[in-house]
PDB file of N, CA and C in Angstrom:
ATOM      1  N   UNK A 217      94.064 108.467  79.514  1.00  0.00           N
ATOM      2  CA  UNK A 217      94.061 109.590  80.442  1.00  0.00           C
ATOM      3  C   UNK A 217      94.777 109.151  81.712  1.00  0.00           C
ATOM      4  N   UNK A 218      95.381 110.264  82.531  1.00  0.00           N
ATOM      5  CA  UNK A 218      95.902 109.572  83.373  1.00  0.00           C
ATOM      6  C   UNK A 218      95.266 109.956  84.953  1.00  0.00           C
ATOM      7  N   UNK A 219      95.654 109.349  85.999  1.00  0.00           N
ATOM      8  CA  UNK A 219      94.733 109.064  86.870  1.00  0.00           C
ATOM      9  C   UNK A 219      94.710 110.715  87.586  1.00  0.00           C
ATOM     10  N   UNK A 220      95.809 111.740  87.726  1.00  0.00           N
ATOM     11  CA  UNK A 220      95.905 112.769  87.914  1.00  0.00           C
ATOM     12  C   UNK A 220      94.796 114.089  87.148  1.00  0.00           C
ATOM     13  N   UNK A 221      94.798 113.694  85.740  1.00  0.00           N
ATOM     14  CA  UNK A 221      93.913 114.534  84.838  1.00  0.00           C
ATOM     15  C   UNK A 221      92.230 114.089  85.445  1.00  0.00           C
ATOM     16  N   UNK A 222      92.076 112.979  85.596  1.00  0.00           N
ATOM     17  CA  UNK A 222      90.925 112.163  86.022  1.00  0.00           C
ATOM     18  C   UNK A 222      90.497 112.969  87.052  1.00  0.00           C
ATOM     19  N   UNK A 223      91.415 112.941  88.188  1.00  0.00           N
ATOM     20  CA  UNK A 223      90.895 113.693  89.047  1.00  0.00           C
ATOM     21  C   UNK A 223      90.669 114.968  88.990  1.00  0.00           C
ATOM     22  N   UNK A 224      91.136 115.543  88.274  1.00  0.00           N
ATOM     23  CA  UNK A 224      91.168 117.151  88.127  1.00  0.00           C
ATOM     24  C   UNK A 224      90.006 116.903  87.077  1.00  0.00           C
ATOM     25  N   UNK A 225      89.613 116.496  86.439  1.00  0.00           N
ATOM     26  CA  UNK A 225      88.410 116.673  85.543  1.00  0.00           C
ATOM     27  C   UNK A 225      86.951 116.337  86.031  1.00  0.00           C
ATOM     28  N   UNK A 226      87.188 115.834  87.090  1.00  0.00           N
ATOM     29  CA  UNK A 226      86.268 115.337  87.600  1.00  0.00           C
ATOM     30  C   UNK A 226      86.212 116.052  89.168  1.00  0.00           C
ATOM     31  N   UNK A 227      87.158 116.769  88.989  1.00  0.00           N
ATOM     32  CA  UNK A 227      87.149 117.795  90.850  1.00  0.00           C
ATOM     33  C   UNK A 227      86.908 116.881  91.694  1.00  0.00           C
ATOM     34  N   UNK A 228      88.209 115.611  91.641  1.00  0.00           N
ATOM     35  CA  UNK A 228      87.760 114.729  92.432  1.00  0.00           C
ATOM     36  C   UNK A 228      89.254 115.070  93.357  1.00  0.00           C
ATOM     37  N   UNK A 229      89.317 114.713  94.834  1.00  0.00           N
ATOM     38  CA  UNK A 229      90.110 114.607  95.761  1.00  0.00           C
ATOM     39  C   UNK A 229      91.302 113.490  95.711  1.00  0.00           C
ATOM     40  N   UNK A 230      91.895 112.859  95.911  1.00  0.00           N
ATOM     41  CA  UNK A 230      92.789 111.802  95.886  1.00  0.00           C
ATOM     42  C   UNK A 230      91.829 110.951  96.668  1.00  0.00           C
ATOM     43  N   UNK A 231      91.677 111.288  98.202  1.00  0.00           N
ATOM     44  CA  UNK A 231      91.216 111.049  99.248  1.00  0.00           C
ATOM     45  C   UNK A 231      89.978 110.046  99.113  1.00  0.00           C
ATOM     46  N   UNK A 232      89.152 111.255  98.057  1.00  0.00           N
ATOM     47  CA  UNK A 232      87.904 111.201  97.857  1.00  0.00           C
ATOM     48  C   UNK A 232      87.502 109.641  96.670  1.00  0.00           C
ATOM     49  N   UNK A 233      88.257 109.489  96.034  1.00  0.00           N
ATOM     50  CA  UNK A 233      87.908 108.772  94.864  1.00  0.00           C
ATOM     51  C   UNK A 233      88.666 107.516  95.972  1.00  0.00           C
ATOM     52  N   UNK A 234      89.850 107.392  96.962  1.00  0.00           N
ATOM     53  CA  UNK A 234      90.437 106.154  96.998  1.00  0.00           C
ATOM     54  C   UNK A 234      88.958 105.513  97.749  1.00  0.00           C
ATOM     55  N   UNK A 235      88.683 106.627  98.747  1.00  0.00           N
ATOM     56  CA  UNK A 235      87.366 106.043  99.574  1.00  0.00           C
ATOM     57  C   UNK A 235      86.730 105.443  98.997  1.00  0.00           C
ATOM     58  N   UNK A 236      86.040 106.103  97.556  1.00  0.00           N
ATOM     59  CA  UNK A 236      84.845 105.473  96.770  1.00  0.00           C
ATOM     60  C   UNK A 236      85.353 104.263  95.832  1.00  0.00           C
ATOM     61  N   UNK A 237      86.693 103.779  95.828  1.00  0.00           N
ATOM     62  CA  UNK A 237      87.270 102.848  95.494  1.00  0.00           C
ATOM     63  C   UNK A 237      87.544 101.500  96.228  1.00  0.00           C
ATOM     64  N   UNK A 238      87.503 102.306  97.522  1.00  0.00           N
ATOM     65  CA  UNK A 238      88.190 101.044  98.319  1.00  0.00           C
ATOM     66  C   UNK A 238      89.555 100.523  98.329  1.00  0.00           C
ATOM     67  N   UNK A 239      90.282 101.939  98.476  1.00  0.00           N
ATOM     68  CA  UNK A 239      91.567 101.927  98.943  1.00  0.00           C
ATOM     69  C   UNK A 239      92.149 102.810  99.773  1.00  0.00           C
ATOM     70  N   UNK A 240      92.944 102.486 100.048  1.00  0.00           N
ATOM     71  CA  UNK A 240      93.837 103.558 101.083  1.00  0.00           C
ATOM     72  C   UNK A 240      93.804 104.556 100.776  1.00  0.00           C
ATOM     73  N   UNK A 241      94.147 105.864 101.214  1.00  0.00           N
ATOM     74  CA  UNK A 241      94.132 107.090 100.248  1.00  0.00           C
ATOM     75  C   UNK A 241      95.538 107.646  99.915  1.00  0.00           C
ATOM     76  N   UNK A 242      96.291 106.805 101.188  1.00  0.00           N
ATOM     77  CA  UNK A 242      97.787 106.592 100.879  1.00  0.00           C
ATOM     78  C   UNK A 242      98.381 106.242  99.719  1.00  0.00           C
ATOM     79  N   UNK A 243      97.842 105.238  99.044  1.00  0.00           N
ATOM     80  CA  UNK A 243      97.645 104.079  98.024  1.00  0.00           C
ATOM     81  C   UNK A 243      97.425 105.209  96.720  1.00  0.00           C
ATOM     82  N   UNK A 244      96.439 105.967  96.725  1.00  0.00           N
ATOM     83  CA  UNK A 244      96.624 106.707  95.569  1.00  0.00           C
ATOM     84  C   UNK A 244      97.390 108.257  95.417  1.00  0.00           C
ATOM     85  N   UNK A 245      97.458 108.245  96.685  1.00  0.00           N
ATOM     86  CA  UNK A 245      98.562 109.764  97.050  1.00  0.00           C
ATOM     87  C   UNK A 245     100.096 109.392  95.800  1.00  0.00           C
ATOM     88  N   UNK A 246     100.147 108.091  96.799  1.00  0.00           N
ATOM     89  CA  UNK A 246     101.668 107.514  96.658  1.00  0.00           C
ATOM     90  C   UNK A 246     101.580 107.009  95.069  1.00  0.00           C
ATOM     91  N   UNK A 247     100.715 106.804  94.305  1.00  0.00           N
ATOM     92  CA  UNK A 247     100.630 106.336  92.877  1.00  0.00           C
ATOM     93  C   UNK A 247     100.684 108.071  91.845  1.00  0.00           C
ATOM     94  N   UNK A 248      99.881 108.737  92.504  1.00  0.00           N
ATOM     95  CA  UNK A 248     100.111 110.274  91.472  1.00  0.00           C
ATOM     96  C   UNK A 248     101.161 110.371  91.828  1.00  0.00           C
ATOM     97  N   UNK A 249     102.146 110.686  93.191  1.00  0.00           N
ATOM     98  CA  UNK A 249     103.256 111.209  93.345  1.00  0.00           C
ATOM     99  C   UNK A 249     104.522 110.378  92.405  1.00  0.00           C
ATOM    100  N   UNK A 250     104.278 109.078  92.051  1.00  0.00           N
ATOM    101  CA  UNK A 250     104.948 108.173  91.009  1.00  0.00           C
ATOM    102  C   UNK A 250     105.839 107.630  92.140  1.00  0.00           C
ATOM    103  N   UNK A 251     105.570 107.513  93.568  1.00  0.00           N
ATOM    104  CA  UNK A 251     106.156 106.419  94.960  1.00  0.00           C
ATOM    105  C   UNK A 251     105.802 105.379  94.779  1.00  0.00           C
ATOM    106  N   UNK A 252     104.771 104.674  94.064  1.00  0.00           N
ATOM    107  CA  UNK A 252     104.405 103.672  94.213  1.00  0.00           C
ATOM    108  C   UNK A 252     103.875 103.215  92.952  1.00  0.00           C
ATOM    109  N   UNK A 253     104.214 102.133  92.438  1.00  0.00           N
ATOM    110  CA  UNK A 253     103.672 101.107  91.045  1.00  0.00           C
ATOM    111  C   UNK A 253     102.402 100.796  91.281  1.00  0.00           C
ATOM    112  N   UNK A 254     100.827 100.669  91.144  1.00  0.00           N
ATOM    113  CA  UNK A 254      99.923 100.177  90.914  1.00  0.00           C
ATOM    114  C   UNK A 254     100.119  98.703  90.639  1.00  0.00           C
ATOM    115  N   UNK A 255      99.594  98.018  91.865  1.00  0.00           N
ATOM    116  CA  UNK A 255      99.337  96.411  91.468  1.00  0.00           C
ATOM    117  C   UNK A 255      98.173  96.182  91.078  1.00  0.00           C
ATOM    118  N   UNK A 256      97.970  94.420  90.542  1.00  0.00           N
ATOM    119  CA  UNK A 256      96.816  94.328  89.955  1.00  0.00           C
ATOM    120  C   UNK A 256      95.253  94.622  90.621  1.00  0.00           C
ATOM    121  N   UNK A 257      95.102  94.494  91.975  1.00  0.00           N
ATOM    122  CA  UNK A 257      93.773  94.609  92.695  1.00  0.00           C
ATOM    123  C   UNK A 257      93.581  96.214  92.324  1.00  0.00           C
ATOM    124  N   UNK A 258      94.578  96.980  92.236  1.00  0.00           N
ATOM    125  CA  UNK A 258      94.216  98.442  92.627  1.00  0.00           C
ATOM    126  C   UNK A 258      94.076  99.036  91.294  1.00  0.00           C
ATOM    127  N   UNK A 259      94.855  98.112  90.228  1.00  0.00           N
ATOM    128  CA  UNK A 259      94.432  98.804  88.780  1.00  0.00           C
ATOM    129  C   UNK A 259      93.177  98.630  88.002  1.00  0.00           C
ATOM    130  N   UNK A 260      92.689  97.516  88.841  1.00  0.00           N
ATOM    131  CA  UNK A 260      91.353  96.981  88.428  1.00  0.00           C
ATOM    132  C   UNK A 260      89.947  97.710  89.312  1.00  0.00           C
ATOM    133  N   UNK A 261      90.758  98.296  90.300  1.00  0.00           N
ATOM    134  CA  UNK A 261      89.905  99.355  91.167  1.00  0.00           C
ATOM    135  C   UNK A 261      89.846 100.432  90.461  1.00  0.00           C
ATOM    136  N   UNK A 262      91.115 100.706  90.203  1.00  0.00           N
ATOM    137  CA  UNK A 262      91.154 102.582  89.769  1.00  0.00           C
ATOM    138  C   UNK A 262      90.074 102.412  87.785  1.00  0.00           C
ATOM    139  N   UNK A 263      90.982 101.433  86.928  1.00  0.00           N
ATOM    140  CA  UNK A 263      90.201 100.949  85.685  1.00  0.00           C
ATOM    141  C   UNK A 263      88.864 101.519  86.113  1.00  0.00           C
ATOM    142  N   UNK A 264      87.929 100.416  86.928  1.00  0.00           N
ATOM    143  CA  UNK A 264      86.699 100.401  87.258  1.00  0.00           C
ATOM    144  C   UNK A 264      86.108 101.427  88.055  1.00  0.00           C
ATOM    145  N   UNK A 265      86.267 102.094  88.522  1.00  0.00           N
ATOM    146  CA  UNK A 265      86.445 103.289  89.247  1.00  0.00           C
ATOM    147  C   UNK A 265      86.538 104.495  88.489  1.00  0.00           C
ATOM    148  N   UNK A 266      87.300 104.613  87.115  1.00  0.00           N
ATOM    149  CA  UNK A 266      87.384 105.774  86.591  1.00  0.00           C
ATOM    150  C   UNK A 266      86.156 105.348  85.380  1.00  0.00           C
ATOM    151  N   UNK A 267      85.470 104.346  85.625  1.00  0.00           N
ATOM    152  CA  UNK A 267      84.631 103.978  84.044  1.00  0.00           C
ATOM    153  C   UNK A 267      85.523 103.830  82.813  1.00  0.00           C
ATOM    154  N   UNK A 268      86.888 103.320  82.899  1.00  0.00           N
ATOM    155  CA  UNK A 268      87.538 102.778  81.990  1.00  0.00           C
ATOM    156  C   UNK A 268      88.243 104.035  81.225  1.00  0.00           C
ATOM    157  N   UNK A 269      88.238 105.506  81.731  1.00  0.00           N
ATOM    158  CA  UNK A 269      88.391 106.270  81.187  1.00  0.00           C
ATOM    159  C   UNK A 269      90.238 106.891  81.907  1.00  0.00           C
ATOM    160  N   UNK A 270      90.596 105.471  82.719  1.00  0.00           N
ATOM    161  CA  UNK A 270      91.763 105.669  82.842  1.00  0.00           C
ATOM    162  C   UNK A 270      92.263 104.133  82.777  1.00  0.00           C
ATOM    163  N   UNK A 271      93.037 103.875  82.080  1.00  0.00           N
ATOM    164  CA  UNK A 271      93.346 102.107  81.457  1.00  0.00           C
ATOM    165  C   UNK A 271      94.903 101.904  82.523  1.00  0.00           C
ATOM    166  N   UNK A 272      94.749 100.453  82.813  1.00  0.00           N
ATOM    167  CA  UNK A 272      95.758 100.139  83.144  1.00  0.00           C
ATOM    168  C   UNK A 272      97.257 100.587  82.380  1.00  0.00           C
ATOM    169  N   UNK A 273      97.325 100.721  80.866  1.00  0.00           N
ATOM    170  CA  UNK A 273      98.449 101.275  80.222  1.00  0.00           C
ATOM    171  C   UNK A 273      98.825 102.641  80.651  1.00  0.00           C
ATOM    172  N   UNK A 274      97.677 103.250  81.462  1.00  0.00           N
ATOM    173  CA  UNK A 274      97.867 104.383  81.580  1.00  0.00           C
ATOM    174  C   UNK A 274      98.589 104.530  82.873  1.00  0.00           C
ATOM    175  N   UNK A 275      98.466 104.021  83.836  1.00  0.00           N
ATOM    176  CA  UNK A 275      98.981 103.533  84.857  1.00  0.00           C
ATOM    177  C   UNK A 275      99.958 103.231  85.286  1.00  0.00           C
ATOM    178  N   UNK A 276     100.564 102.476  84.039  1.00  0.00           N
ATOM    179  CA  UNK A 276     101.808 101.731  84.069  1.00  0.00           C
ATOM    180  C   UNK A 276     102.793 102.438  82.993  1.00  0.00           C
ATOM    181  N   UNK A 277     102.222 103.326  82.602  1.00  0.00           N
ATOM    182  CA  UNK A 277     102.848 103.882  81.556  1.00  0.00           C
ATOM    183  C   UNK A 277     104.688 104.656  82.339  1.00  0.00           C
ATOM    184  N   UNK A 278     105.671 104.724  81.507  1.00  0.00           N
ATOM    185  CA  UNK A 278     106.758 105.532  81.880  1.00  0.00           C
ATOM    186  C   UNK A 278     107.033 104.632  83.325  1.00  0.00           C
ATOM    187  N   UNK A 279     106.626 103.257  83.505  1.00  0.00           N
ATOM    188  CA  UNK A 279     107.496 102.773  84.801  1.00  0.00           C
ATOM    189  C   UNK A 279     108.582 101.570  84.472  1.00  0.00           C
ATOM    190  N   UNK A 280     109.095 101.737  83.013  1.00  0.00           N
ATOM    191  CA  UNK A 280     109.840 100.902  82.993  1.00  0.00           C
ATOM    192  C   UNK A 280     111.376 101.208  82.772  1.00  0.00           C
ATOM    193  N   UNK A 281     111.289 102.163  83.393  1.00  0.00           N
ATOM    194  CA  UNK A 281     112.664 102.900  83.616  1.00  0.00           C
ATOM    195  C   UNK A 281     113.104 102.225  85.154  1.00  0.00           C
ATOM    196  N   UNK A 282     114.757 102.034  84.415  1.00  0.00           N
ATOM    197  CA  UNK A 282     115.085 101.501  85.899  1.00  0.00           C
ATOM    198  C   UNK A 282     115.023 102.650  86.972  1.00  0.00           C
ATOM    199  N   UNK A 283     115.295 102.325  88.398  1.00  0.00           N
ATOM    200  CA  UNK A 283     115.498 103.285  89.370  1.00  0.00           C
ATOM    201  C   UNK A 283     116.679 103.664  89.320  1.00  0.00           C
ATOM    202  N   UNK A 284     116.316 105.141  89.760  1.00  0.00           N
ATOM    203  CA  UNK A 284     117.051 106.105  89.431  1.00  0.00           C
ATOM    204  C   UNK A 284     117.643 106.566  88.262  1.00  0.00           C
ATOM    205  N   UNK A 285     117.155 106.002  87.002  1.00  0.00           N
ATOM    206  CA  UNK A 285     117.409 106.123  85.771  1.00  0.00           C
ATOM    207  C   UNK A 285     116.953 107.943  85.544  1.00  0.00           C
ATOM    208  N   UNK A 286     115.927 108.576  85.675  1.00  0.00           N
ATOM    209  CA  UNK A 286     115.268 109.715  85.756  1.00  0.00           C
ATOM    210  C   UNK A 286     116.386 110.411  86.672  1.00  0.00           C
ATOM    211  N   UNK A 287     116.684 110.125  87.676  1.00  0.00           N
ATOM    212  CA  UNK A 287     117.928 111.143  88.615  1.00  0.00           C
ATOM    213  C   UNK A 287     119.109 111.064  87.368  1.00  0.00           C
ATOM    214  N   UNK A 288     119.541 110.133  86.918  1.00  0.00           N
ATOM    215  CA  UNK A 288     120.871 110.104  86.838  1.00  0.00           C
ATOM    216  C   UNK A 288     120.937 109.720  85.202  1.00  0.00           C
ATOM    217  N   UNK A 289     120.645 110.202  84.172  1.00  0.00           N
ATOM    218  CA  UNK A 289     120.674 109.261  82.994  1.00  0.00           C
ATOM    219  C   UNK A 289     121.872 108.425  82.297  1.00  0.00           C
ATOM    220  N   UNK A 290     122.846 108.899  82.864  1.00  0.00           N
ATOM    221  CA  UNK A 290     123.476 107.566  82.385  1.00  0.00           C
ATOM    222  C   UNK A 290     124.016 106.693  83.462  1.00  0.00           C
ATOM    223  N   UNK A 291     123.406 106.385  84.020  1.00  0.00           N
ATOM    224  CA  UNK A 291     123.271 105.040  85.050  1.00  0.00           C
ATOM    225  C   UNK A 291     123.311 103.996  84.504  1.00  0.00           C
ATOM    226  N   UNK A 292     121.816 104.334  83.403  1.00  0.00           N
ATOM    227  CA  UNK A 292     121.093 103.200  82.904  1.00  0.00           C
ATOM    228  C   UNK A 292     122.491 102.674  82.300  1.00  0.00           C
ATOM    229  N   UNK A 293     123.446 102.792  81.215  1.00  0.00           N
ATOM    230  CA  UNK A 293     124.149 102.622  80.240  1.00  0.00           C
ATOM    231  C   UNK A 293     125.307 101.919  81.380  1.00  0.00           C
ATOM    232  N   UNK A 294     125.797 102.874  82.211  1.00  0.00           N
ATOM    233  CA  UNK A 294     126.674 102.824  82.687  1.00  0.00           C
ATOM    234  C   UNK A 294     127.128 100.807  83.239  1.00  0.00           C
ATOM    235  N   UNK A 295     126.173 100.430  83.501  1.00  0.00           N
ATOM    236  CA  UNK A 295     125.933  98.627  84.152  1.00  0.00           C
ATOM    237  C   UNK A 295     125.722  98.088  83.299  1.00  0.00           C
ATOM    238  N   UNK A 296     125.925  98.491  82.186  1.00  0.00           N
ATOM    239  CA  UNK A 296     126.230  97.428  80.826  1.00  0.00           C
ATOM    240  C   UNK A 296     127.345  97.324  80.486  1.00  0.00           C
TER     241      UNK A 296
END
């Protein structure tokens, strides 16, 4: 599941869950909006935090696209 559905299933706030996490609320604004990669302290927050019902794969999922690969698709190709 991903951390967006989580919150909506749970009528939880961004705000609200970083508080009860112990993070910024910046920190998870900037992770739904896909601004920011989840490092390990915060995936082990959000993991533990959602009762395991959002997994680090889930997290990390779709970030191994280079940048700007999503704007521009053949970028990627193009630097080979």
């Amino acid at each position: 599941m991903d951390l967006a559905a989580y919150l909506s299933e749970h009528d939880l706030k961004p705000a609200n869950f970083a508080a009860r996490i112990g993070v910024p609320a910046s920190t998870i604004t900037r992770i739904l909006r896909g601004e920011r990669d989840p490092r390990g302290a915060t995936i082990r927050k959000i993991v533990e935090g959602t009762g395991g019902l959002v997994t680090a794969a889930d997290l990390l999922r779709d970030r191994d696209a280079p940048s700007g690969a999503a704007m521009n698709p053949g970028a990627a190709g193009a630097a080979a």
